[in-house]
Amino acid sequence: YDLPNSEAQDMNVLCQKVCEIQEGCNFFVYNKNEGKCRLYHYRYLDSCQLIGGVGDVDMDLCASELENTCNSFVKEECTYTGSKVFEETAVTDSHSCQELLQTIGFVYNAQYFTYDSQEHVCTFYDSQDFECNSLSGPVFPALDSCSDNPTDAPTEYPSGDY
């Protein structure tokens, strides 16, 4: 759906309401730069090419909290504003990248990692600062009933609409 960004309305909430109306919709993504609301039957976060996080929060635990709670809302399509302080190719997976951050991150003053599963590149940044264009989440609970900020789990999503 085309939903141009509006100052007067929280477009993430509006996109979620469109998902609620659309039969078969279980998850939504709103991209404020594109003004697009994408609707999905399934949660695609496990298939994301780019995963990011801190060293002290277990990714598996984080993923298990994505089941229709207020922690289910995730910021996506993020640009990192910190400086790259480490980059390594041929890292096996995101868990290994996170373990590297836990083990040697202090040497580089690294606070955050990203892992590109297609290129097998593990990158460390000197801050957790980033700007995000999209927000995804389930049809329930209502986003406007959640008091906490969405989870900072930058990812990329597949192309194509619902």
mmCIF file of C-alpha atoms in Angstrom:
data_model
loop_
_atom_site.group_PDB
_atom_site.id
_atom_site.type_symbol
_atom_site.label_atom_id
_atom_site.label_comp_id
_atom_site.label_asym_id
_atom_site.label_seq_id
_atom_site.Cartn_x
_atom_site.Cartn_y
_atom_site.Cartn_z
ATOM 1 C CA TYR A 1 0.000 0.000 0.000
ATOM 2 C CA ASP A 2 1.127 3.526 -0.722
ATOM 3 C CA LEU A 3 0.866 5.493 2.552
ATOM 4 C CA PRO A 4 2.757 8.774 2.219
ATOM 5 C CA ASN A 5 4.436 9.842 5.446
ATOM 6 C CA SER A 6 2.370 12.308 7.484
ATOM 7 C CA GLU A 7 3.297 14.501 10.437
ATOM 8 C CA ALA A 8 -0.302 14.371 11.692
ATOM 9 C CA GLN A 9 -0.551 10.572 11.933
ATOM 10 C CA ASP A 10 1.727 7.793 13.229
ATOM 11 C CA MET A 11 2.063 5.898 9.951
ATOM 12 C CA ASN A 12 3.432 2.792 11.689
ATOM 13 C CA VAL A 13 0.167 2.530 13.654
ATOM 14 C CA LEU A 14 -1.853 3.182 10.492
ATOM 15 C CA CYS A 15 0.034 0.470 8.581
ATOM 16 C CA GLN A 16 -0.609 -1.973 11.428
ATOM 17 C CA LYS A 17 -4.333 -1.128 11.256
ATOM 18 C CA VAL A 18 -4.322 -1.823 7.497
ATOM 19 C CA CYS A 19 -2.750 -5.211 8.307
ATOM 20 C CA GLU A 20 -5.487 -5.844 10.849
ATOM 21 C CA ILE A 21 -8.129 -5.180 8.180
ATOM 22 C CA GLN A 22 -6.458 -7.233 5.422
ATOM 23 C CA GLU A 23 -7.420 -10.897 5.663
ATOM 24 C CA GLY A 24 -4.397 -13.181 6.124
ATOM 25 C CA CYS A 25 -2.055 -10.400 7.211
ATOM 26 C CA ASN A 26 0.009 -11.287 10.279
ATOM 27 C CA PHE A 27 2.945 -8.843 9.990
ATOM 28 C CA PHE A 28 3.552 -5.400 8.548
ATOM 29 C CA VAL A 29 6.486 -3.175 7.595
ATOM 30 C CA TYR A 30 6.177 0.589 7.164
ATOM 31 C CA ASN A 31 8.978 2.394 5.313
ATOM 32 C CA LYS A 32 8.737 6.128 5.971
ATOM 33 C CA ASN A 33 11.122 7.141 3.161
ATOM 34 C CA GLU A 34 9.214 5.186 0.514
ATOM 35 C CA GLY A 35 5.790 5.840 2.049
ATOM 36 C CA LYS A 36 5.040 2.115 1.692
ATOM 37 C CA CYS A 37 3.137 -0.262 3.934
ATOM 38 C CA ARG A 38 3.998 -3.890 3.186
ATOM 39 C CA LEU A 39 1.896 -6.738 4.534
ATOM 40 C CA TYR A 40 3.023 -10.324 5.120
ATOM 41 C CA HIS A 41 1.643 -13.706 6.134
ATOM 42 C CA TYR A 42 4.897 -14.655 7.895
ATOM 43 C CA ARG A 43 7.754 -13.101 9.854
ATOM 44 C CA TYR A 44 10.796 -12.963 7.590
ATOM 45 C CA LEU A 45 13.391 -11.740 10.124
ATOM 46 C CA ASP A 46 15.078 -15.171 10.283
ATOM 47 C CA SER A 47 15.889 -14.849 6.586
ATOM 48 C CA CYS A 48 17.434 -11.372 6.731
ATOM 49 C CA GLN A 49 20.745 -10.821 4.973
ATOM 50 C CA LEU A 50 21.980 -8.218 7.464
ATOM 51 C CA ILE A 51 21.787 -8.821 11.211
ATOM 52 C CA GLY A 52 23.079 -6.448 13.878
ATOM 53 C CA GLY A 53 23.340 -6.318 17.626
ATOM 54 C CA VAL A 54 25.324 -5.764 20.772
ATOM 55 C CA GLY A 55 27.586 -8.300 22.426
ATOM 56 C CA ASP A 56 25.768 -8.731 25.713
ATOM 57 C CA VAL A 57 22.296 -9.761 24.458
ATOM 58 C CA ASP A 58 22.000 -13.334 23.174
ATOM 59 C CA MET A 59 20.517 -13.304 19.650
ATOM 60 C CA ASP A 60 18.519 -16.494 20.214
ATOM 61 C CA LEU A 61 16.931 -15.038 23.347
ATOM 62 C CA CYS A 62 16.159 -11.838 21.451
ATOM 63 C CA ALA A 63 14.554 -13.801 18.593
ATOM 64 C CA SER A 64 12.403 -15.779 21.038
ATOM 65 C CA GLU A 65 10.941 -12.494 22.338
ATOM 66 C CA LEU A 66 9.607 -11.612 18.875
ATOM 67 C CA GLU A 67 6.388 -13.544 19.383
ATOM 68 C CA ASN A 68 3.545 -11.007 19.430
ATOM 69 C CA THR A 69 4.650 -8.942 22.402
ATOM 70 C CA CYS A 70 5.609 -5.270 22.603
ATOM 71 C CA ASN A 71 9.191 -6.498 21.989
ATOM 72 C CA SER A 72 8.008 -7.727 18.563
ATOM 73 C CA PHE A 73 8.325 -4.313 16.905
ATOM 74 C CA VAL A 74 11.684 -4.020 15.155
ATOM 75 C CA LYS A 75 13.442 -1.068 13.530
ATOM 76 C CA GLU A 76 14.744 -1.953 10.060
ATOM 77 C CA GLU A 77 16.694 -0.600 7.087
ATOM 78 C CA CYS A 78 19.159 1.210 9.312
ATOM 79 C CA THR A 79 22.188 3.308 8.464
ATOM 80 C CA TYR A 80 24.971 3.145 11.011
ATOM 81 C CA THR A 81 26.343 6.501 12.103
ATOM 82 C CA GLY A 82 29.231 5.095 14.123
ATOM 83 C CA SER A 83 32.649 4.471 12.628
ATOM 84 C CA LYS A 84 33.699 1.039 11.379
ATOM 85 C CA VAL A 85 36.494 -0.152 13.617
ATOM 86 C CA PHE A 86 36.820 -3.780 12.469
ATOM 87 C CA GLU A 87 35.826 -5.842 9.442
ATOM 88 C CA GLU A 88 36.497 -9.506 8.804
ATOM 89 C CA THR A 89 35.465 -11.687 5.891
ATOM 90 C CA ALA A 90 34.869 -15.438 5.968
ATOM 91 C CA VAL A 91 33.075 -15.364 9.332
ATOM 92 C CA THR A 92 30.708 -18.337 9.422
ATOM 93 C CA ASP A 93 27.516 -16.826 10.807
ATOM 94 C CA SER A 94 25.979 -14.054 12.913
ATOM 95 C CA HIS A 95 26.506 -16.012 16.142
ATOM 96 C CA SER A 96 30.260 -16.209 15.405
ATOM 97 C CA CYS A 97 30.333 -12.491 14.644
ATOM 98 C CA GLN A 98 28.645 -11.730 17.969
ATOM 99 C CA GLU A 99 31.102 -14.042 19.771
ATOM 100 C CA LEU A 100 33.993 -12.195 18.111
ATOM 101 C CA LEU A 101 32.562 -8.920 19.418
ATOM 102 C CA GLN A 102 32.328 -10.427 22.914
ATOM 103 C CA THR A 103 35.889 -11.759 22.710
ATOM 104 C CA ILE A 104 37.921 -9.071 20.934
ATOM 105 C CA GLY A 105 35.548 -6.110 20.624
ATOM 106 C CA PHE A 106 37.145 -4.287 23.560
ATOM 107 C CA VAL A 107 40.450 -4.119 21.649
ATOM 108 C CA TYR A 108 38.728 -1.976 18.999
ATOM 109 C CA ASN A 109 36.446 -0.124 21.431
ATOM 110 C CA ALA A 110 33.558 -1.755 19.512
ATOM 111 C CA GLN A 111 29.996 -1.555 20.807
ATOM 112 C CA TYR A 112 27.931 -3.011 17.976
ATOM 113 C CA PHE A 113 28.247 -5.608 15.209
ATOM 114 C CA THR A 114 26.615 -6.333 11.879
ATOM 115 C CA TYR A 115 26.837 -9.562 9.955
ATOM 116 C CA ASP A 116 26.138 -9.875 6.233
ATOM 117 C CA SER A 117 25.107 -13.503 5.666
ATOM 118 C CA GLN A 118 25.478 -13.315 1.886
ATOM 119 C CA GLU A 119 28.998 -11.863 1.906
ATOM 120 C CA HIS A 120 30.011 -13.493 5.256
ATOM 121 C CA VAL A 121 31.339 -10.152 6.512
ATOM 122 C CA CYS A 122 31.446 -9.282 10.200
ATOM 123 C CA THR A 123 31.761 -5.550 10.980
ATOM 124 C CA PHE A 124 32.200 -3.764 14.317
ATOM 125 C CA TYR A 125 31.201 -0.161 15.021
ATOM 126 C CA ASP A 126 32.348 2.170 17.781
ATOM 127 C CA SER A 127 28.784 3.136 18.740
ATOM 128 C CA GLN A 128 25.252 1.772 18.714
ATOM 129 C CA ASP A 129 23.932 4.872 16.895
ATOM 130 C CA PHE A 130 21.910 4.437 13.720
ATOM 131 C CA GLU A 131 18.970 5.915 11.820
ATOM 132 C CA CYS A 132 16.213 3.588 10.619
ATOM 133 C CA ASN A 133 13.714 3.971 7.773
ATOM 134 C CA SER A 134 11.334 1.126 8.576
ATOM 135 C CA LEU A 135 9.470 -0.497 11.420
ATOM 136 C CA SER A 136 8.038 -4.017 11.356
ATOM 137 C CA GLY A 137 5.794 -5.901 13.704
ATOM 138 C CA PRO A 138 2.842 -8.223 14.195
ATOM 139 C CA VAL A 139 -0.801 -7.340 13.742
ATOM 140 C CA PHE A 140 -1.194 -7.647 17.561
ATOM 141 C CA PRO A 141 -0.548 -6.185 20.125
ATOM 142 C CA ALA A 142 -1.517 -2.669 19.074
ATOM 143 C CA LEU A 143 1.658 -0.645 18.576
ATOM 144 C CA ASP A 144 0.162 2.429 20.230
ATOM 145 C CA SER A 145 -0.510 0.392 23.400
ATOM 146 C CA CYS A 146 3.199 -0.395 23.815
ATOM 147 C CA SER A 147 5.124 2.107 25.924
ATOM 148 C CA ASP A 148 8.657 0.894 25.124
ATOM 149 C CA ASN A 149 10.616 1.813 22.020
ATOM 150 C CA PRO A 150 10.789 -0.764 19.230
ATOM 151 C CA THR A 151 13.645 -3.232 19.331
ATOM 152 C CA ASP A 152 16.791 -2.018 17.610
ATOM 153 C CA ALA A 153 17.375 -4.964 15.318
ATOM 154 C CA PRO A 154 18.293 -3.635 11.920
ATOM 155 C CA THR A 155 17.500 -5.936 9.065
ATOM 156 C CA GLU A 156 16.616 -5.973 5.419
ATOM 157 C CA TYR A 157 13.376 -7.362 4.074
ATOM 158 C CA PRO A 158 12.485 -9.200 0.901
ATOM 159 C CA SER A 159 11.191 -7.187 -2.018
ATOM 160 C CA GLY A 160 7.598 -7.408 -3.117
ATOM 161 C CA ASP A 161 4.336 -6.640 -1.453
ATOM 162 C CA TYR A 162 1.828 -8.891 0.285
#
